[in-house]
Coordinates of C-alpha atoms (C1' of nucleotides) in Angstrom, one line a residue:
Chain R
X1 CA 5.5 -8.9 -18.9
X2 CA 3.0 -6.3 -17.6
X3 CA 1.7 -8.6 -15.0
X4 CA 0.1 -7.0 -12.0
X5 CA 0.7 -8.7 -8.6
X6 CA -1.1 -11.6 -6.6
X7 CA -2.0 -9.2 -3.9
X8 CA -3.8 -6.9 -7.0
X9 CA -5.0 -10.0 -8.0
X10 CA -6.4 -11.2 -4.8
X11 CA -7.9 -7.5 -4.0
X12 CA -9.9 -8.2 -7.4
X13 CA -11.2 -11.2 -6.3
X14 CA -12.2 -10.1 -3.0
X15 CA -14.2 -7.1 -4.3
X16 CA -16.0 -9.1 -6.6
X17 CA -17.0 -11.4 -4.2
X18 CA -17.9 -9.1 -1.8
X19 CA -19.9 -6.7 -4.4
X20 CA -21.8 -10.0 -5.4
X21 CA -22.4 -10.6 -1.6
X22 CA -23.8 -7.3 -1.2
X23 CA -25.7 -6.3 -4.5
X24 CA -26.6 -9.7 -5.6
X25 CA -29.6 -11.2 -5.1
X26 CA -29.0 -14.2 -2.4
X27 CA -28.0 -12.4 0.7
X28 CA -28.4 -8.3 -0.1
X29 CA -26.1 -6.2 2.4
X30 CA -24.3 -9.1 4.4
X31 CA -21.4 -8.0 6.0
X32 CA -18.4 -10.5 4.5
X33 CA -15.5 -11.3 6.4
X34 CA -11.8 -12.1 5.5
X35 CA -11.8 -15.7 6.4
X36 CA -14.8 -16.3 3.6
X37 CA -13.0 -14.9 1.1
X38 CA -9.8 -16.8 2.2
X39 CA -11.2 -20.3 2.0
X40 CA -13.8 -19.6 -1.2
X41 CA -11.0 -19.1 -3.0
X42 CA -7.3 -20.3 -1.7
X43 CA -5.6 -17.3 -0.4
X44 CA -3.6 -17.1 2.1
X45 CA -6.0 -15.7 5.1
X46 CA -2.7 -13.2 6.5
X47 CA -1.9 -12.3 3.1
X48 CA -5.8 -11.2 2.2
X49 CA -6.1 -9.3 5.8
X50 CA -3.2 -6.9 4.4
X51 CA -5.1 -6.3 1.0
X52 CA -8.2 -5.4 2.5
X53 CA -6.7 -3.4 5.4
X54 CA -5.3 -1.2 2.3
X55 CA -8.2 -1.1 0.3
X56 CA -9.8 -0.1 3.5
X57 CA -7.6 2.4 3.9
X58 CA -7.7 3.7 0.3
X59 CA -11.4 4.6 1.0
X60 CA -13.0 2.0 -1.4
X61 CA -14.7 -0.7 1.2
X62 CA -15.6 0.4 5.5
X63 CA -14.0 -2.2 7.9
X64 CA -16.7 -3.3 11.2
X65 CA -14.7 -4.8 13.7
X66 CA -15.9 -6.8 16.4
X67 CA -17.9 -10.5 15.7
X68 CA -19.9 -10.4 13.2
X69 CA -17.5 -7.9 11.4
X70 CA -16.0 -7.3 8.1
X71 CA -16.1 -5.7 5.0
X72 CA -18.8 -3.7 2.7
X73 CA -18.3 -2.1 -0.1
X74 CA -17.7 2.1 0.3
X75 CA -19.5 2.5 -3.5
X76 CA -21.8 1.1 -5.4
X77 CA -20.1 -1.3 -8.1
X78 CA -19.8 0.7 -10.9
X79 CA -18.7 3.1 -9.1
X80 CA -15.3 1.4 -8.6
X81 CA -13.2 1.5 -11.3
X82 CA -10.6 -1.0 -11.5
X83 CA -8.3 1.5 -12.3
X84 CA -9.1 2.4 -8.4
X85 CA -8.8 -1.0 -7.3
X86 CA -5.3 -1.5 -8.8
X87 CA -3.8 1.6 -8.1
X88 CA -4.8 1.3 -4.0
X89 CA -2.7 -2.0 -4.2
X90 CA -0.2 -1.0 -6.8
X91 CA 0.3 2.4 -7.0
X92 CA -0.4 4.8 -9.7
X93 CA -0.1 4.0 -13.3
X94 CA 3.3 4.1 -14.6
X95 CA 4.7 2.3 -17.7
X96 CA 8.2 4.1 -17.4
X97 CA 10.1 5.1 -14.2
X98 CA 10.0 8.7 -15.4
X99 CA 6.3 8.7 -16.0
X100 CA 5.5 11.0 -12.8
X101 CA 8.5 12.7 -12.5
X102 CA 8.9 15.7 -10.3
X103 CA 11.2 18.5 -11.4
X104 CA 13.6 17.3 -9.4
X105 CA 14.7 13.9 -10.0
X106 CA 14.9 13.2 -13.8
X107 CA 16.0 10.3 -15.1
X108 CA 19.2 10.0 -16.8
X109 CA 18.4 9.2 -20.4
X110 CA 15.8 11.9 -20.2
X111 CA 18.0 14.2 -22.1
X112 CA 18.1 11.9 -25.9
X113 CA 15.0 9.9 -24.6
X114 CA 13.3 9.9 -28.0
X115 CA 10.6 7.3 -26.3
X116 CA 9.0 8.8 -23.7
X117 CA 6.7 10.6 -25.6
X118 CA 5.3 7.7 -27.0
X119 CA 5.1 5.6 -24.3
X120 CA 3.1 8.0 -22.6
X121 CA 0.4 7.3 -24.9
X122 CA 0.3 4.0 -24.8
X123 CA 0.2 4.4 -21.1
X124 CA -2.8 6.9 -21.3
X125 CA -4.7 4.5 -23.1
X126 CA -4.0 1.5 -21.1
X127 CA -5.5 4.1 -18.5
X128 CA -8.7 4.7 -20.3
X129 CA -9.1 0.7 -20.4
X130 CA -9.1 0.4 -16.7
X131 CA -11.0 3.7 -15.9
X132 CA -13.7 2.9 -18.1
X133 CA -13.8 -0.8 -16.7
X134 CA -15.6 -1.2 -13.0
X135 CA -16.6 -3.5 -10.8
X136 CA -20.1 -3.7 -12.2
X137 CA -18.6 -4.9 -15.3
X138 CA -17.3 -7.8 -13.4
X139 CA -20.6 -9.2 -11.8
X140 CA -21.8 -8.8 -15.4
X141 CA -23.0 -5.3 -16.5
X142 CA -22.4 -5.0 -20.5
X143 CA -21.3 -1.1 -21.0
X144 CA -20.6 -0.2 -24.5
X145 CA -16.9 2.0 -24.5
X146 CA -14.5 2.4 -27.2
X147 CA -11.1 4.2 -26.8
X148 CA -8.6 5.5 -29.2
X149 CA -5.1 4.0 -29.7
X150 CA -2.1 6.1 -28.9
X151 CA -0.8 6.1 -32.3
X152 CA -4.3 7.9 -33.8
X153 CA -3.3 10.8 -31.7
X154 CA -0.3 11.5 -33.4
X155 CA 3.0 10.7 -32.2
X156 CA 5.9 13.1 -31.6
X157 CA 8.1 13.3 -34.9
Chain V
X1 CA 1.8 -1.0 -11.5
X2 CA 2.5 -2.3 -15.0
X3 CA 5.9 -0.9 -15.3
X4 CA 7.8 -1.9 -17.7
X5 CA 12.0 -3.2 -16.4
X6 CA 14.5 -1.2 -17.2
X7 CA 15.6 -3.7 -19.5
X8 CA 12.6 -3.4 -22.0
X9 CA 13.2 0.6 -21.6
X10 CA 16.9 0.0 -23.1
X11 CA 15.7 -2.0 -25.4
X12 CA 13.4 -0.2 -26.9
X13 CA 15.4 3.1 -26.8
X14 CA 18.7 1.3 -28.0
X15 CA 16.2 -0.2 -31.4
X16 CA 15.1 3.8 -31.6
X17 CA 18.7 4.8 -32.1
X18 CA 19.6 1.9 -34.5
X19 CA 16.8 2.4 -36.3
X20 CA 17.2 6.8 -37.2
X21 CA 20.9 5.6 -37.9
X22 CA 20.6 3.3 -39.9
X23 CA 17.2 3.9 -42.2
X24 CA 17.8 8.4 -41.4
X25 CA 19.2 10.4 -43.9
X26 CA 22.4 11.1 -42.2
X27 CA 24.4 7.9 -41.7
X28 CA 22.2 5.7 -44.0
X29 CA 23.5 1.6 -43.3
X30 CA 25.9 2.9 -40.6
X31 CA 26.4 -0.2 -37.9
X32 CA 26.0 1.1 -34.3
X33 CA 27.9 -0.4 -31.6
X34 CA 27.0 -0.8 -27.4
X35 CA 29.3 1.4 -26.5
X36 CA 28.0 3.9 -28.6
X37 CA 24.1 4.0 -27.8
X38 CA 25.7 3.4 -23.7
X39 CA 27.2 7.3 -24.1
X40 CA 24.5 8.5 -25.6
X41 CA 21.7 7.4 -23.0
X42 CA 23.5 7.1 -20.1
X43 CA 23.1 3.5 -19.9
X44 CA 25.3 1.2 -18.1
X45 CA 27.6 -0.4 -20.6
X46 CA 27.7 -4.0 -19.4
X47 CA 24.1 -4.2 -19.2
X48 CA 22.7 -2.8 -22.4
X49 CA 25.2 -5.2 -24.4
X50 CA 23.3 -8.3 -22.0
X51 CA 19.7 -6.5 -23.4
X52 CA 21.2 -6.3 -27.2
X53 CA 22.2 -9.7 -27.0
X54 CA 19.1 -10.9 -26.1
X55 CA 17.6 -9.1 -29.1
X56 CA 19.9 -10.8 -30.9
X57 CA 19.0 -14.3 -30.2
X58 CA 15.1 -13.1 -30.7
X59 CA 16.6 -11.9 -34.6
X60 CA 15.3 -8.3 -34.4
X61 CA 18.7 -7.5 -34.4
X62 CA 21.9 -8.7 -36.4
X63 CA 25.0 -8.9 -34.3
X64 CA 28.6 -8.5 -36.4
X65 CA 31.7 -9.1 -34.7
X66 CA 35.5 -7.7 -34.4
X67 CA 36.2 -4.1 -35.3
X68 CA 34.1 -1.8 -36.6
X69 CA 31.6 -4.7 -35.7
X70 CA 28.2 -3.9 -33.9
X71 CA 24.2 -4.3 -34.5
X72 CA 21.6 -3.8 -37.4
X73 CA 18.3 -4.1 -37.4
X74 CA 17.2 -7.4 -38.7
X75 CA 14.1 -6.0 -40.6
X76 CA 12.6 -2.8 -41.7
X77 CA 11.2 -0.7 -39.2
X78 CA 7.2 -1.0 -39.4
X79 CA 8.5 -4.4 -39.5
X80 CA 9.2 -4.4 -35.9
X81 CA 6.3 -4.0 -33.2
X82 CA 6.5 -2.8 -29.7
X83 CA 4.8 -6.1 -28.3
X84 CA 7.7 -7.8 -30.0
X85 CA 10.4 -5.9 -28.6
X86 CA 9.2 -5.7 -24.7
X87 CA 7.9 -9.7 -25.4
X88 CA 12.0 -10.5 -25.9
X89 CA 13.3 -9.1 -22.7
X90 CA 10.3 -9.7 -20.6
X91 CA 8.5 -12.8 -21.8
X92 CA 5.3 -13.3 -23.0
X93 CA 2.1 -11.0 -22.6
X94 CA 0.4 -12.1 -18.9
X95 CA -2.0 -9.9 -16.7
X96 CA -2.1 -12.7 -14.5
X97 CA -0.4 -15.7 -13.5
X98 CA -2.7 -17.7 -15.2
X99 CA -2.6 -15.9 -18.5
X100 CA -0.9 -19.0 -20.4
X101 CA -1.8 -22.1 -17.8
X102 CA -1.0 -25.1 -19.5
X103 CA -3.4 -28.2 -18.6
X104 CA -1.4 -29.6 -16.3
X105 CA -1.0 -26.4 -14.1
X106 CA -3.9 -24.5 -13.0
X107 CA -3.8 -22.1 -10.5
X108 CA -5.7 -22.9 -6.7
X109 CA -8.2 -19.8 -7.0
X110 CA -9.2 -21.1 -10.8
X111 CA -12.4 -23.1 -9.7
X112 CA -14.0 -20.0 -8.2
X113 CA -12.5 -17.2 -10.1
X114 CA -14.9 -15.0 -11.8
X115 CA -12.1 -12.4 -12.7
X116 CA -10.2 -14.2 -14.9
X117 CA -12.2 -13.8 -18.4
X118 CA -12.8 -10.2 -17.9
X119 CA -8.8 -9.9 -17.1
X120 CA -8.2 -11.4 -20.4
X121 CA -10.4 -9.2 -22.2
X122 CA -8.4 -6.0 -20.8
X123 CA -4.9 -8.2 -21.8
X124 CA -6.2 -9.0 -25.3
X125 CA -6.4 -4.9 -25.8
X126 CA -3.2 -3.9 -24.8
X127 CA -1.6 -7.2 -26.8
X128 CA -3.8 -5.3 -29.5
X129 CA -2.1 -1.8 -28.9
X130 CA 0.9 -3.0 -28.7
X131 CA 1.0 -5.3 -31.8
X132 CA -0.8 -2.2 -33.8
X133 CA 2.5 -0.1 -32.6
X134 CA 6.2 -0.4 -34.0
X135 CA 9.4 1.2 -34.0
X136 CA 8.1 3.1 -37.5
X137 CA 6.0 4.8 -35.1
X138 CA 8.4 6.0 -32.7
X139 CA 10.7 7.5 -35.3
X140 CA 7.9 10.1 -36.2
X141 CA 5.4 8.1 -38.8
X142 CA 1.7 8.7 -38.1
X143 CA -0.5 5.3 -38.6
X144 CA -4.1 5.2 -37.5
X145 CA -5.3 2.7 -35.3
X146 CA -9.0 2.1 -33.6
X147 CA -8.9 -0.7 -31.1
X148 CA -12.1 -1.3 -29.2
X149 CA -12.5 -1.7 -25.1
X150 CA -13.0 -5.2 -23.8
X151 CA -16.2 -4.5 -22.1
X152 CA -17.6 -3.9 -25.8
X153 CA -17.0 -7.1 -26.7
X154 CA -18.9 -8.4 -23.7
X155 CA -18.3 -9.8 -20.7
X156 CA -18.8 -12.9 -19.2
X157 CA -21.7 -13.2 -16.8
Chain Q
dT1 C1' 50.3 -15.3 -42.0
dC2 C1' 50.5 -13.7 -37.4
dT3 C1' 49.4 -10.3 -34.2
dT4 C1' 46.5 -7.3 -31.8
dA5 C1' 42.7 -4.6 -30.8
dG6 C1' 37.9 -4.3 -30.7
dT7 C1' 33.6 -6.6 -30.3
dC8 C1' 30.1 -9.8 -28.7
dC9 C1' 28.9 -13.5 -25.4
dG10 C1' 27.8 -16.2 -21.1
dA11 C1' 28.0 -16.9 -16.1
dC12 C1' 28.0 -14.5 -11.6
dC13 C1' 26.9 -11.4 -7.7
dT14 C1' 24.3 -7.7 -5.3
dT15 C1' 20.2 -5.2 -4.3
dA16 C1' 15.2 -4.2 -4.4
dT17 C1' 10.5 -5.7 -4.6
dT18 C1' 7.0 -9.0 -3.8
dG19 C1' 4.9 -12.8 -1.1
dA20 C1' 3.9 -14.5 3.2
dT21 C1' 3.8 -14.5 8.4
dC22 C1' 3.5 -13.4 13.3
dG23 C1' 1.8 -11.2 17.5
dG24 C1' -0.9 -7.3 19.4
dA25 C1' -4.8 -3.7 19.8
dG26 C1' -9.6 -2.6 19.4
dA27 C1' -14.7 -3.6 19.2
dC28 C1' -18.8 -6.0 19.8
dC29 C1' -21.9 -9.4 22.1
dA30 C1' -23.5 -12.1 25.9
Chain K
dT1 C1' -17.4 -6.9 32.5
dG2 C1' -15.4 -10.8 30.6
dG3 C1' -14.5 -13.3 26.5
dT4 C1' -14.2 -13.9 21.7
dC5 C1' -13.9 -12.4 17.2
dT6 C1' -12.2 -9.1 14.1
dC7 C1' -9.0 -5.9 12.1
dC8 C1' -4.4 -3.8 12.3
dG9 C1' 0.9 -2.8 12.1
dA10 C1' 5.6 -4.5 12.2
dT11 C1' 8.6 -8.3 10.8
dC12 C1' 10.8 -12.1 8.0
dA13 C1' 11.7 -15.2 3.7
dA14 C1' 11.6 -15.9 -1.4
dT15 C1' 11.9 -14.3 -5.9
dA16 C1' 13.2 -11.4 -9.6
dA17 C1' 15.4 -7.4 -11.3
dG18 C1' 19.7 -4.6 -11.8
dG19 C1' 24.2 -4.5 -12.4
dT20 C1' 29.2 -6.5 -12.9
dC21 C1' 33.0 -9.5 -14.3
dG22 C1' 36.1 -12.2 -17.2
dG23 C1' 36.3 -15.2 -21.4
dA24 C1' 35.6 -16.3 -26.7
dC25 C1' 35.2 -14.7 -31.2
dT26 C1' 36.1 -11.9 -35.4
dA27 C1' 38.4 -9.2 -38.5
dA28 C1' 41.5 -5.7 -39.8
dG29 C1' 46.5 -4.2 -40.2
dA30 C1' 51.6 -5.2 -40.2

DNA sequence: TCTTAGTCCGACCTTATTGATCGGAGACCA
DNA sequence: TGGTCTCCGATCAATAAGGTCGGACTAAGA
């Protein structure tokens, strides 16, 4: 359950790899291309264009077409939270169907729904997690963060 | 991204309702039937007896048969977590694909994947919040619960 | 004891989302 | 200015979720 999708997972990778390319230490500010990525790490090259085309659009890397194209990152690392990342692919957090409900279209159950309340919380602090998690974090950065579970806040009675 | 079926949303509200009924103050012991938890929610009626029957074979739920048959809760309340609940319908806890690889089966991207133990870290907190939540806490008790980020606890380099 | 109504149980079908693919448009370099 | 390399948008197949149907069981009431 919970599980996010390859093409999430695959846009993770793919930053990584390209944030190590550009702010690590071997090859600083080298434009990387989708067909690296592809081969380093077994994805499907058609599949990975799509997922970098969207992060693209999404504002978090600049596409350079032409040869010698590709992809830099938009930000610094940990200035990308994964949060971002996942939500470009994904869409925006939602445990529940009616967790950004417009006044319009409200679920069914909403009426007796003693557990949206709740769920709410758990799904504002699974949103702390990734906010406060960034792509630094992934090349190796050690911040120090704590959050507060749902249930600490007080629940509704 | 990350939302939960509508499955695990029936489930948990159906265990709410069984839950006030039968350890409230009104109707203390009272069985509760599909049909009845169906009309009050709005749920279709074939599908929530599918979800019940499920928790039934997981035993968080005692199934009686013929008339004035229906469900019980197997154990107390605070006896019950969330993790447990959305685990029955959905399956284990995974991020990622490769959350619970057994030896045998390891994904193609594992040999270059630098993602994969900082994914864990974020999985192993909301496994945390989950299992520190139960359905004590959705009836109106207030518990209080620190969980720390996964980035505290350091990540790999 | 037999009947009958009410309940849970398991297999099946339909629809939506994800995963993967193909051909075309644009940009850079020689 | 031609050719090649890259990104881009629309399209198709596979998988999982959502929802539905009829059968098996139990226990109360005559």
């Amino acid at each position: 359950m919970l599980k996010i999708s390859k093409k999430a997972d695959y846009a993770l990778m793919a930053l990584q790899h390209i944030a190590v390319v550009q702010f690590g230490d071997v090859t600083p500010g080298r434009v990387v291309n989708t067909k690296e990525i592809a081969e380093e790490y077994n994805i499907p090259l058609e599949l990975l264009a799509k997922v970098l085309q969207t992060l693209a659009k999404h504002a978090l890397i600049e596409s350079h077409n032409g040869p010698k194209g590709g992809y830099l990152l938009a930000r610094r690392a940990h200035q990308i939270t994964i949060a971002q990342i996942l939500e470009s692919i994904e869409g925006p957090l939602g445990i529940t169907d009616c967790s950004h409900e417009k006044d319009g279209e409200l679920c069914m159950q909403r009426e007796n729904c003693h557990i949206r309340t709740p769920l709410l919380k758990v799904q504002d602090s699974i949103a702390q997690l990734l906010n406060n998690m960034t792509l630094q974090d992934m090349m190796g950065g050690t911040p120090l963060i704590t959050i507060q579970s749902p249930a600490a806040q007080g629940v509704e009675r």
